[in-house]
Structure formats: structure tokens, C-alpha cells
Amino acid sequence: MTKELLKGNIAFAEAAVRAGVDAYFGYPITPQTEALEYLSHRMPALGRAFVQAESELGAINMVYGAACTGRRTMTSSSSPGVSLMMEGLSYIAGTEIPMVLVDVMRGGPGLGNIAPAQSDYKHIVHGGGHGDYYPIVLAPANIQETIDLTYGAFELAEKYRSIVVILIDGSIGQMMEPAELPPMKPRKKQFPEWATDGCEGRPARFLTSISLDPPKQEITNLRILKRWQEARANEVICKEYFMEDARYAVVGFGTAGRVALSAVRTARAEGIPVGLVRPVSLHPFPEEVMKRLSKTLDGMLVVEMNNGQMLDDVLVYTKESLPISFIGRPGGVIPMAEEIYSSIQQLVNNPPPIGSSPRDRWFAKVCKEKGL
Amino acid sequence: METTLNRNETIVYQRPASFRPAPTHYCPGCTHGIAHRLLAEVVDEMGIRENTIGVASVGCSVFTYHYFNFDFTQAPHGRAPAMATGIKRTLPERFVLTYQGDGDLASIGMGEITGAAARGENITVIFINNAIYGMTGGQMAPTTLPGQKTSSSQDGRDVKTAGYPIRTSEMLATLDGAAYVVRRSLHSPKEIRRAKKAVRMAFETQARGLGFSMVELLSSCPTNWGYEANDALTWIEENMVPYYPLGDFKVHPALADVKI
């Protein structure tokens, strides 16, 4: 296989095709639309299901129906569209069936803008839909990683009967990079014992998310938690760069992590012992990595393209037991490597007191700078 | 069902194989049971029980899947046509149906039903119109008649503030993707027989791949209307039928030769 120049939105769409996706349902929304456009001809050409739905509500419920048949099913959208899908995601989680969602995040809240952002961390990682459920959330930082994670997402979803979300931002969706596509997998021919795909030669089945008897619903919720606990133990992915001898770490996912790597390289060139920790699985969060680093490092800098959504998780797992700083660019702004580098310098030269709120300190500085 | 016959005895009537031997949760006098029975009979008669997948909705028929003896799923409120689309597009050889009430289909789910009909989605919709929200205790529905009293229109539906009822079948019949859209009623044995033929015709539409099919069934809700079962049937005939005329609003030309 050779590398091709691939756009992120096309790359994850083709990776899903090669992973054997049987059905795709979507709705146009920038900056994700190329995936829908691509699959609108690719899927029918392969004899697979494709529908451009009447809305994201329609799309996620088409996914729900198709996923109930036990076939590999996905959709993709961007932040406001994913808000509309939250109803369906909760039902799908409550029915305990697998599916894959790619969220190409943009600036919010509201209609916001179409620029890259990490605006959806909380509503994807910590719910969004109602009830107790736990999607597996993976955040690649380049096209190759987007391909590889999408390619494996269906098996992961099936293993845990869970929703798997590939969480990227508009820049990864829109950028082109050389990357290698994996081989075409044969489509599944065996379907799970719960699938409602017609009761030929077997007793009829049903799939539902309703359970009027609270103790039964309680068992369902605990069963969902049990599968999640297994995922939490087995599916953590976290990439570390220059961390062998590091005294400081920048923590960032996706594009923020990628930009931070440039800043880390600059700092290393200046002799600052800093590395990058890039959580790839946001859910399960690399809890143990955070716990370990909180005991060994002299400081941490969290970088995000939002107001500090992942920051709260970092604070939980580090128990704020070391100096932590934060820098965020919300609303569709990508941080510059220079500003991250300058924050690294500040962390090293003037470490903040332990336990002083990183967000408050960052925000006070931003308010002064922007005259808010 | 297994039945032991004595000599000289013949089975003339029994529970369809598509209908589970389970007591339903419906109120006495409610016509959901009749609609279920018609659907189960049609699925049996066409020999498609093992090849059919149903989508239940939200409302009184939320537990429909307990009563039918074929594969079923259960949709979020109003979204059954989208779920059915997902199933049908993934398994085009299966018969796919939704069973929806008027609050589900004509209020919260109007987007999904319109999208499915416009796409000519090759599914069959059984649409129960009883002019009220049953499961939540008798609130005004999109189909509640002008002046009709409900728990959320206690002086009667005032069209000045609550607007007018939606004639869903007429509306969907304007879409080119709709192949078979008719309204029937369940208020008398004669109308029930006509309703069954329409359900059969809707499935024949799907069997021929002609597109979207829907049978609207005027139904009773004695509990929330506050009538005795028989009076409720009379209320359908005297009040609902004049507002919701029975008839065929769209019949694909290819169905002209289909005799049932």
C-alpha cells in the first residue's frame, strides 16, 4: 500500500467503507459535509445503504433502525447537528446496540461558526443525551490516526455494544495529508443474537429502550456500567512525546495537542524539560496516566480549543496535586504554538500555587488582554 | 396456535400466528386491539411473518412489540418512520411497518413521516387517529376536533389559539413518493372489513416496491373521551368521519389490478 493525499472527511468515510460499514445516514452540515457527499456515491456503488435524511433527527433514527438489524452502521455530523442527534444517541445507548458517530466539531454554542473547535468535549464525553450511558470517544490528531481509529471503531462498538464517537474538529475534517488506507474488509455475514432482522426459523425478538419497571431499568443501567468498566480498563489510548525525562507536560487532545507539540519542540530546543501528553481516548480518559504524572511532574499545562472542558477531568484525576495552568481558545480559534510556548515558559518560571484554579487565572489574564 | 380438534369440528376462527397469546394493556373498548388483529391477520395471510419487522412508536401502542409475533423495535417519539427507513434500506427484502398514533405521527413526528413519504420509502405505516393523546391522559392532539374537550383544552379546542386539526392523509397524499394513502375507520363491522382490505393493500404496495403506503384508522379512546365503548364508536361516526372523510387519497396506478 502507498500513501495518498487525503482530506480528513473523505479519509474517515473511506476508512468506514473498508471497515465494512453496511449503512450510512447523514445530513449536510459544514465542516463535515464532504463525508456525506463522498458516501452518497460510494455506498450505492457497493450495494450498501445510504440516505441523506430530512434532518439529523431523521439520520440518527435511521442509524438506530439499521443498527437494530445488527449491521454496521454510522453517521457523521458537526456540533449543532450532533446536538439534534442526542435524543437518538440516548435511545441507542439505552437499547445497548453498537454504532459509530464521527463528530467534526465547530465553534459554538448555538449556530456558532464553521471554524475548528473542541466545543463538544463535555456533551460527547459526559453525556448530552439523558440517562446513564458511556460512549467510547476517540480523538485523533491527524488523518492517518483518523483512518486507523475509524477502521477499528466498528469492532470496538460491537465488543462493548456501545456508541463509538470519533471526535475531530473542522481542521482535521478539512485538511489534506498523506495517509495510507487499510485493506477492504469483507462485510459481516454473521449477525448478533439480539438483532431484529426478521425471525426466519427462530423466535421473534424485540429491541427497545423502555423499561417501566424501575428495578429492571436499574439492572439495565448497571449492565451498561459493567460494559463501560471493561472498556475503561482495556481501551485507554494515550500518546506521550518527549516524556522520558520530562519535568513538565503539556496536555492536549486532537488539534490542540498537535499544535502543542510544535511548542514542546521549541521549548525542548531551549532546554526546557517538557513533553506532550495527548489523550487519544477521551473516554475512557487516561486516568492512570494523569495519576502517575501528578506524582512525578513539577507542572502541567492543559491546552484546549474551548473554555477548559477536558481541564475539569485533568483536575479530577491529578487531584490538583501539582501546579496546573490552562490556556484555551474557544469559539473556533486555533491556538498558536507561540502562545502555548509562552505559557510553558510561564509555568516553568513562575509556577502557579497548587490548587489555584487554572481556569480562573487564565480567564483573568484573557479579560485583561481583551478588555472584557 | 395448537388446537386439538374433535371429529366433526373445523377451525373457522383463531388467533393469527402473528399475534402472541398475550393479554394487551389497552383499555376496554379501545380499538387498538382491532387494528392489531387486522395487521396480524394480513401478515399471516401473506405468509410474511418471518420476513416482517415492525417499529413501535411512543404512546399507547408503545408496547405493541409484546403482542406481535415477529421482530420489532421501538422508536423515540415520532421517529418510527426514520427507524423504519434505516431497517428497510439495510434489509430491502424485509417487510417493514410502523404503528403510530396521531400525537406521535402528526405532531412530534411530522418531519419524519413527511420525509419518509416524500422519499417514497417502501414501508407501510398504520396510523391510529383517535383525536387525543391517550397514554399521557387525554391531552389535545394535532387531530383533536374544533371544540373537542380534552385535559389541555378544557373548554373545547379553540381554533383561535390552538389552531386546526391536521388531515394527515390528505396532506401526505400530495407527495409524489406516496403510493397508497387511505383513511378507514374502526367504528363498525363493515368499516373494519374495509380497513382490513386497506391494510392488505398497503402491504401489497410494499410487496410491489411502489413506495410509501399508509392506512389511517379512525379509532376510539373511550377512557379519555369519557364515553362508554359503544358511544365512543358512535362518536367516531358522528364527529370524526365528517371531519376526516373516509376514502382513498392516493392509489398508485399499478394497484388497479390488485384484487383483495
XYZ file of C-alpha atoms in Angstrom:
632
model
C 0.000 0.000 0.000
C 1.149 3.537 -0.684
C 0.278 6.861 0.847
C -2.287 9.102 -0.824
C -3.089 12.745 -0.237
C -6.411 12.516 1.597
C -8.845 15.007 3.073
C -9.970 14.142 6.602
C -13.678 13.918 5.857
C -13.084 11.649 2.854
C -10.496 9.636 4.754
C -12.788 8.619 7.613
C -15.614 7.913 5.167
C -13.445 5.558 3.106
C -11.979 4.008 6.264
C -15.550 3.192 7.347
C -16.292 1.681 3.949
C -13.201 -0.510 4.239
C -14.180 -1.487 7.771
C -17.369 -2.911 6.270
C -19.964 -0.294 7.124
C -23.317 -1.562 5.821
C -25.339 1.628 6.184
C -24.680 5.362 6.426
C -27.280 8.045 7.127
C -26.445 11.730 7.353
C -27.398 15.322 6.815
C -25.282 18.121 5.317
C -23.508 20.349 7.820
C -20.225 22.224 7.500
C -17.409 21.272 8.136
C -18.368 17.608 7.763
C -20.334 17.572 4.508
C -17.681 16.002 2.244
C -18.170 12.702 4.075
C -21.869 12.680 3.193
C -21.137 13.686 -0.401
C -18.492 11.003 -0.775
C -20.634 8.244 0.681
C -23.646 9.297 -1.418
C -21.968 7.652 -4.406
C -19.536 5.261 -2.728
C -22.128 3.332 -0.704
C -24.669 2.696 -3.501
C -21.828 1.725 -5.858
C -21.005 -1.057 -3.394
C -24.647 -2.038 -2.919
C -24.766 -0.621 0.609
C -27.350 1.652 2.224
C -27.106 5.438 2.057
C -29.783 8.027 2.800
C -29.495 11.788 3.034
C -32.032 12.239 5.825
C -34.560 15.038 6.321
C -32.671 16.172 9.446
C -30.111 14.961 11.962
C -33.064 13.647 13.963
C -34.013 11.575 10.949
C -30.419 10.479 10.334
C -29.731 9.240 13.865
C -33.014 7.336 13.946
C -32.235 5.722 10.599
C -28.961 4.685 12.236
C -30.987 3.370 15.192
C -33.173 1.254 12.901
C -30.276 -0.086 10.859
C -28.174 -0.764 13.975
C -31.067 -2.839 15.373
C -30.591 -5.236 12.437
C -27.060 -5.931 13.702
C -25.438 -4.412 10.607
C -22.511 -1.976 10.776
C -23.985 1.493 10.843
C -22.665 5.016 11.099
C -23.416 8.684 10.744
C -21.347 11.849 10.833
C -22.206 15.413 11.667
C -20.898 18.564 13.309
C -21.672 20.131 16.669
C -25.186 21.634 16.135
C -26.198 18.528 14.209
C -24.877 16.309 16.987
C -26.985 18.284 19.478
C -30.019 17.227 17.446
C -28.806 13.633 17.483
C -28.577 13.487 21.265
C -32.098 12.093 21.603
C -31.307 9.193 19.301
C -27.911 8.580 20.894
C -29.540 8.162 24.293
C -32.069 5.681 22.867
C -29.339 3.747 21.067
C -27.308 3.608 24.276
C -30.402 2.513 26.206
C -31.056 -0.251 23.670
C -27.424 -1.397 24.042
C -26.605 -1.580 20.352
C -23.391 -0.582 18.569
C -22.943 2.350 16.181
C -20.246 4.785 15.092
C -20.573 8.577 15.010
C -17.996 10.996 13.654
C -18.385 14.494 15.108
C -16.412 17.111 13.172
C -16.590 19.852 15.800
C -17.059 23.540 15.059
C -17.394 26.759 17.033
C -20.406 27.049 19.320
C -22.680 27.393 21.245
C -25.692 27.900 19.020
C -25.089 28.205 15.331
C -21.631 29.495 16.226
C -19.407 29.235 13.191
C -17.822 26.676 10.921
C -14.274 27.062 12.235
C -12.475 24.207 14.042
C -13.214 23.929 17.770
C -13.222 21.394 20.582
C -16.605 22.589 21.693
C -18.269 19.210 22.173
C -15.963 17.521 24.707
C -18.430 17.727 27.578
C -21.569 16.834 25.700
C -19.924 13.894 23.946
C -17.695 12.580 26.737
C -20.010 13.231 29.668
C -23.372 12.503 28.099
C -25.507 15.016 26.297
C -28.411 12.661 25.939
C -30.449 11.742 29.011
C -29.714 8.836 31.318
C -26.643 6.833 32.372
C -24.596 5.858 29.358
C -20.957 5.893 28.339
C -19.844 6.316 24.756
C -16.299 5.389 23.806
C -14.743 8.626 22.495
C -11.595 8.703 20.379
C -9.829 11.899 19.343
C -7.281 11.570 16.534
C -4.900 14.421 15.720
C -4.062 13.663 12.091
C -5.523 11.989 9.027
C -3.735 8.650 9.458
C -4.923 8.348 13.036
C -8.453 9.292 11.937
C -8.384 6.470 9.389
C -6.979 3.920 11.811
C -9.396 4.741 14.634
C -12.431 4.767 12.320
C -11.321 1.448 10.817
C -11.303 -0.162 14.260
C -14.347 1.665 15.613
C -16.977 -0.831 14.465
C -15.384 -3.815 16.176
C -14.933 -1.721 19.296
C -18.604 -0.701 19.209
C -19.665 -4.321 18.746
C -17.367 -5.591 21.504
C -18.984 -3.310 24.083
C -22.414 -2.899 22.435
C -21.632 0.776 22.695
C -21.605 4.011 20.772
C -18.136 4.889 19.498
C -17.550 8.550 18.686
C -14.637 9.710 16.562
C -14.231 13.279 17.797
C -12.328 15.512 15.413
C -12.504 19.212 14.684
C -13.093 21.063 11.448
C -9.411 21.399 10.684
C -8.871 17.632 10.694
C -12.042 17.227 8.633
C -10.889 19.760 6.073
C -7.109 19.321 5.914
C -5.282 17.078 3.471
C -2.355 14.892 4.483
C -0.581 11.896 3.042
C -2.037 8.774 4.612
C -2.431 5.095 3.920
C -5.822 3.425 3.676
C -6.246 -0.082 5.089
C -7.436 -3.065 3.015
C -11.134 -3.636 2.342
C -12.601 -5.959 4.961
C -15.272 -8.400 3.849
C -18.699 -7.410 5.117
C -20.006 -9.300 8.116
C -22.085 -12.369 7.369
C -22.819 -13.404 10.953
C -25.112 -11.206 12.983
C -25.593 -10.938 16.728
C -28.136 -12.969 18.662
C -30.050 -9.810 19.572
C -30.502 -8.441 16.034
C -34.062 -7.768 14.899
C -33.546 -8.682 11.250
C -36.545 -10.925 10.608
C -37.431 -14.068 12.572
C -36.757 -16.721 9.921
C -36.529 -20.058 11.686
C -36.220 -18.579 15.172
C -38.463 -16.992 17.829
C -39.329 -13.330 17.295
C -37.199 -10.718 19.072
C -37.677 -7.129 20.022
C -35.338 -4.263 20.855
C -36.471 -1.354 22.979
C -35.135 1.209 25.426
C -38.271 1.332 27.596
C -38.434 -0.409 30.939
C -41.387 0.714 33.025
C -40.314 -1.420 35.944
C -37.666 0.699 37.727
C -35.742 -2.249 39.243
C -35.404 -3.708 35.718
C -34.222 -0.367 34.359
C -31.779 -0.239 37.234
C -30.325 -3.583 36.110
C -30.066 -2.258 32.545
C -28.166 0.801 33.733
C -25.837 -1.335 35.832
C -25.250 -3.671 32.875
C -24.325 -0.647 30.752
C -21.950 0.459 33.503
C -20.410 -3.034 33.655
C -19.556 -2.968 29.943
C -18.214 0.538 30.393
C -15.994 -0.548 33.252
C -14.489 -3.187 30.948
C -13.900 -0.576 28.252
C -12.427 1.726 30.868
C -9.943 -0.960 31.868
C -8.994 -2.062 28.339
C -9.393 0.702 25.813
C -7.272 3.607 27.040
C -5.059 5.141 24.357
C -2.715 7.976 25.267
C 0.287 9.173 23.299
C 3.324 10.656 25.018
C 6.046 12.720 23.330
C 9.402 13.690 24.913
C 8.098 12.435 28.251
C 11.013 10.120 29.236
C 12.896 12.812 31.157
C 10.201 15.494 31.283
C 9.547 17.570 34.410
C 6.582 19.319 32.803
C 3.823 18.155 30.476
C 1.503 19.896 28.096
C -1.813 18.015 27.927
C -3.981 18.444 24.854
C -6.067 16.286 22.520
C -6.668 16.434 18.786
C -5.603 19.596 17.016
C -4.767 21.387 20.281
C -2.361 18.554 21.118
C -0.894 18.700 17.654
C -0.206 22.457 17.851
C 1.151 21.971 21.367
C 3.708 19.505 20.004
C 5.294 22.348 17.989
C 5.505 24.434 21.150
C 7.012 21.497 23.050
C 9.655 21.035 20.355
C 10.550 24.734 20.567
C 10.781 24.507 24.356
C 12.937 21.373 24.130
C 15.271 23.247 21.772
C 15.526 25.875 24.512
C 16.407 23.176 27.021
C 13.095 23.110 28.904
C 12.356 19.530 30.048
C 8.789 19.459 28.803
C 6.821 16.775 26.935
C 3.378 16.342 25.429
C 0.655 14.021 26.706
C -2.059 13.586 24.084
C -5.102 11.596 25.222
C -6.415 9.748 22.170
C -9.187 8.004 24.043
C -11.026 10.832 25.785
C -13.457 8.280 27.153
C -12.081 6.195 28.740
C -9.886 9.040 29.894
C -6.229 8.155 30.613
C -6.887 8.322 34.349
C -3.835 6.298 35.363
C -1.521 8.402 33.213
C -2.822 11.541 34.921
C -2.469 9.987 38.375
C 1.098 8.866 37.630
C 2.176 12.222 36.169
C 0.593 14.163 39.000
C 3.013 12.391 41.349
C 6.159 12.758 39.261
C 5.962 16.090 37.399
C 6.629 19.650 38.504
C 3.785 21.148 36.481
C 1.177 20.700 33.783
C -0.262 22.939 31.094
C -3.660 21.995 29.653
C -4.373 23.328 26.149
C -7.819 23.190 24.561
C -9.894 24.825 21.853
C -12.681 25.598 24.331
C -13.051 27.161 27.794
C -11.485 24.190 29.560
C -13.804 21.241 29.175
C -11.201 18.472 29.437
C -9.433 20.559 32.076
C -12.060 19.501 34.621
C -11.183 15.836 34.036
C -7.473 16.562 34.367
C -8.181 18.297 37.684
C -10.187 15.305 38.912
C -7.523 12.697 38.128
C -4.485 14.751 39.178
C -6.358 15.878 42.302
C -4.679 19.239 41.579
C -1.648 17.937 43.425
C 0.828 19.825 41.200
C 0.902 23.292 39.621
C -1.525 23.311 36.667
C -2.043 26.050 34.101
C -4.594 26.321 31.349
C -4.775 28.029 28.001
C -7.937 27.884 25.930
C -9.104 29.318 22.609
C -12.877 28.902 22.408
C -15.322 29.798 19.632
C -13.456 28.448 16.616
C -9.965 29.852 17.243
C -6.916 27.606 16.937
C -4.149 28.388 19.459
C -0.782 29.409 18.060
C 2.300 27.417 19.002
C 3.874 30.692 20.197
C 1.219 31.354 22.825
C 1.495 27.781 24.066
C 5.275 28.133 24.223
C 4.931 31.334 26.204
C 2.546 29.565 28.621
C 5.105 26.759 29.023
C 7.754 29.345 29.908
C 5.442 30.955 32.423
C 4.608 27.591 34.027
C 8.308 26.778 34.400
C 9.492 30.219 35.536
C 6.518 31.203 37.707
C 4.707 28.014 38.684
C 1.223 28.824 39.974
C 0.294 27.841 43.521
C -1.092 24.312 43.822
C -4.869 24.332 43.997
C -5.328 27.792 42.496
C -7.975 27.465 39.797
C -6.216 27.235 36.408
C -9.313 28.424 34.590
C -9.744 31.475 36.831
C -6.116 32.509 36.329
C -6.300 32.029 32.572
C -9.594 33.900 32.410
C -8.333 36.853 34.452
C -5.431 37.180 32.019
C -7.730 36.889 28.973
C -10.112 39.503 30.388
C -7.237 41.930 30.822
C -5.906 41.263 27.316
C -9.258 41.544 25.585
C -10.669 44.316 27.799
C -13.667 42.195 28.874
C -51.803 -21.856 17.876
C -52.137 -25.561 18.502
C -55.748 -26.598 18.822
C -56.995 -30.138 19.444
C -59.976 -30.864 17.248
C -62.626 -33.424 17.865
C -64.061 -35.304 14.931
C -66.645 -33.187 13.080
C -65.076 -29.972 14.330
C -63.404 -27.482 11.972
C -61.460 -24.376 12.879
C -63.238 -21.352 11.492
C -61.592 -18.643 13.572
C -58.475 -18.498 15.700
C -55.711 -16.242 16.854
C -53.326 -15.420 13.999
C -49.818 -16.865 14.330
C -48.542 -13.280 14.090
C -50.457 -12.332 17.226
C -48.990 -13.537 20.505
C -51.351 -15.133 23.045
C -50.821 -12.239 25.466
C -53.371 -10.020 27.199
C -52.990 -6.435 25.974
C -52.776 -3.394 28.221
C -55.352 -1.462 26.223
C -58.470 -0.032 27.906
C -61.804 -1.804 27.420
C -63.460 -0.589 24.236
C -60.278 0.775 22.704
C -59.918 -0.080 19.031
C -56.142 -0.668 19.154
C -56.907 -4.356 19.651
C -58.918 -4.454 16.437
C -56.182 -2.671 14.498
C -53.608 -5.125 15.890
C -55.733 -8.075 14.901
C -56.210 -6.806 11.348
C -52.496 -6.291 10.956
C -51.681 -9.749 12.322
C -54.255 -11.377 10.021
C -52.823 -9.642 6.964
C -49.252 -10.659 7.852
C -50.445 -14.270 8.312
C -52.446 -14.307 5.099
C -49.496 -13.011 3.103
C -47.194 -15.575 4.739
C -44.649 -12.907 5.651
C -44.432 -13.287 9.446
C -40.772 -14.337 9.427
C -39.969 -11.662 6.868
C -41.537 -8.701 8.653
C -40.017 -6.167 11.052
C -42.195 -3.715 12.966
C -41.376 -0.389 14.542
C -43.442 0.607 17.574
C -43.893 4.246 18.491
C -44.478 6.250 21.662
C -47.984 6.486 23.042
C -50.499 3.805 23.967
C -49.019 1.478 21.334
C -45.507 1.693 22.781
C -45.703 -1.961 23.865
C -47.018 -3.194 20.533
C -43.947 -5.410 20.270
C -45.273 -7.567 23.114
C -48.319 -8.512 21.046
C -46.921 -9.283 17.608
C -45.065 -12.490 16.963
C -42.446 -11.103 14.615
C -39.343 -8.961 15.049
C -39.965 -5.499 16.444
C -38.089 -2.403 17.512
C -39.373 0.619 19.396
C -38.711 4.191 18.274
C -38.308 7.517 20.059
C -41.429 9.678 19.927
C -42.288 10.437 16.302
C -39.180 8.859 14.821
C -40.589 5.483 13.753
C -40.569 6.311 10.001
C -36.856 7.185 10.233
C -36.104 3.930 12.078
C -38.166 2.014 9.541
C -36.169 3.720 6.784
C -32.924 2.558 8.378
C -34.198 -1.019 8.596
C -35.709 -1.115 5.109
C -32.647 0.376 3.415
C -30.411 -2.101 5.205
C -32.672 -5.103 4.600
C -34.691 -4.203 1.478
C -36.114 -7.716 1.174
C -37.939 -7.447 4.503
C -41.420 -6.020 5.010
C -41.130 -3.055 7.359
C -44.018 -1.360 9.120
C -44.566 1.343 11.681
C -47.530 1.518 14.039
C -48.053 5.095 15.203
C -50.669 7.210 16.918
C -51.732 10.720 15.985
C -49.628 12.566 18.574
C -46.588 10.553 17.541
C -47.086 10.783 13.792
C -48.882 14.072 13.201
C -47.291 16.252 15.875
C -43.774 15.449 17.052
C -43.096 13.113 14.132
C -44.419 15.195 11.247
C -40.895 15.759 9.942
C -40.048 12.066 9.881
C -43.338 10.908 8.309
C -43.170 13.623 5.650
C -39.547 12.811 4.855
C -40.329 9.103 4.546
C -43.371 9.705 2.335
C -41.518 12.193 0.141
C -38.650 9.750 -0.390
C -41.170 7.120 -1.408
C -39.784 4.969 1.371
C -41.058 1.460 0.690
C -42.582 0.952 4.140
C -46.115 0.583 5.476
C -47.497 2.892 8.158
C -50.505 2.042 10.308
C -51.702 5.388 11.621
C -54.133 5.347 14.539
C -56.102 8.589 14.744
C -58.192 8.877 17.896
C -58.099 12.678 18.144
C -56.381 12.707 21.535
C -53.177 11.850 23.431
C -54.122 8.594 25.133
C -51.085 7.480 27.103
C -50.419 10.799 28.821
C -54.033 11.054 29.904
C -56.139 12.780 27.277
C -54.475 15.992 26.140
C -55.240 17.887 22.950
C -53.674 16.239 19.896
C -52.978 17.743 16.455
C -56.057 15.792 15.380
C -58.389 16.959 18.195
C -61.565 18.349 16.639
C -62.516 22.042 16.960
C -64.483 22.414 20.175
C -63.463 18.976 21.473
C -62.794 18.957 25.191
C -59.542 17.436 26.395
C -57.489 17.830 29.564
C -55.441 20.566 27.872
C -58.380 22.172 26.021
C -60.892 22.068 28.843
C -63.381 24.475 27.259
C -63.022 22.740 23.927
C -60.314 23.222 21.310
C -60.314 26.918 20.471
C -59.037 27.218 16.927
C -58.140 30.876 17.501
C -55.344 29.880 19.851
C -54.818 26.156 19.273
C -55.240 26.112 15.508
C -56.934 23.486 13.398
C -56.717 19.722 13.210
C -54.362 18.233 10.637
C -55.774 15.996 7.931
C -52.580 13.985 7.624
C -53.617 11.566 4.896
C -54.758 14.326 2.558
C -51.509 16.181 3.211
C -49.195 13.216 2.632
C -51.150 12.183 -0.458
C -49.902 15.340 -2.178
C -46.378 13.890 -2.187
C -45.227 12.043 -5.283
C -43.428 9.439 -3.154
C -46.699 8.339 -1.551
C -48.058 5.295 -3.383
C -51.021 4.317 -1.245
C -52.644 6.623 1.317
C -56.159 5.925 2.546
C -58.368 6.587 5.554
C -60.619 3.958 7.070
C -62.494 3.689 10.356
C -62.915 1.025 13.014
C -66.369 2.072 14.241
C -68.453 -0.722 12.692
C -68.013 -4.299 11.401
C -68.427 -3.068 7.834
C -65.749 -0.410 8.233
C -63.455 -2.883 9.987
C -63.690 -5.218 6.996
C -62.858 -2.305 4.689
C -59.973 -1.354 6.962
C -58.502 -4.843 6.715
C -58.576 -4.717 2.932
C -56.744 -1.404 3.062
C -54.048 -2.825 5.363
C -53.630 -5.688 2.906
C -53.419 -3.265 0.011
C -50.763 -1.252 1.830
C -48.625 -4.390 2.194
C -49.270 -5.300 -1.443
C -47.949 -1.818 -2.270
C -44.782 -2.581 -0.346
C -44.506 -6.058 -1.901
C -44.505 -4.429 -5.333
C -41.905 -1.845 -4.317
C -44.221 1.010 -5.269
C -43.282 3.319 -2.403
C -44.767 4.733 0.771
C -48.056 3.265 1.998
C -50.196 4.420 4.918
C -53.567 3.427 6.302
C -55.092 5.956 8.675
C -57.581 4.303 11.015
C -60.128 6.425 12.884
C -60.120 4.908 16.344
C -61.813 5.277 19.694
C -60.479 6.351 23.061
C -63.417 5.698 25.428
C -61.326 6.349 28.545
C -60.057 9.786 27.618
C -63.139 10.829 25.665
C -65.259 9.832 28.662
C -67.681 7.614 26.768
C -68.964 4.069 27.030
C -67.345 1.806 24.428
C -70.360 1.813 22.090
C -70.959 5.543 22.468
C -67.321 6.099 21.558
C -67.842 4.223 18.295
C -70.891 6.392 17.588
C -68.780 9.467 18.349
C -66.290 8.392 15.667
C -69.094 8.031 13.149
C -70.890 11.247 14.020
C -67.977 13.574 14.744
C -64.716 12.245 13.342
C -65.895 10.895 9.991
C -67.395 14.247 8.913
C -64.079 15.992 9.666
C -61.871 13.146 8.477
C -63.697 11.734 5.451
C -63.048 8.081 4.699
C -61.554 7.395 1.312
C -58.590 6.778 -0.930
C -56.361 9.814 -1.281
C -53.603 8.212 -3.284
C -53.626 4.872 -5.038
C -50.717 4.007 -7.297
C -51.963 3.060 -10.788
C -50.090 -0.263 -10.531
C -52.519 -1.255 -7.756
C -55.525 -1.005 -10.045
C -55.413 -4.691 -10.924
C -54.769 -5.926 -7.390
C -57.912 -7.639 -6.144
C -58.269 -8.383 -2.462
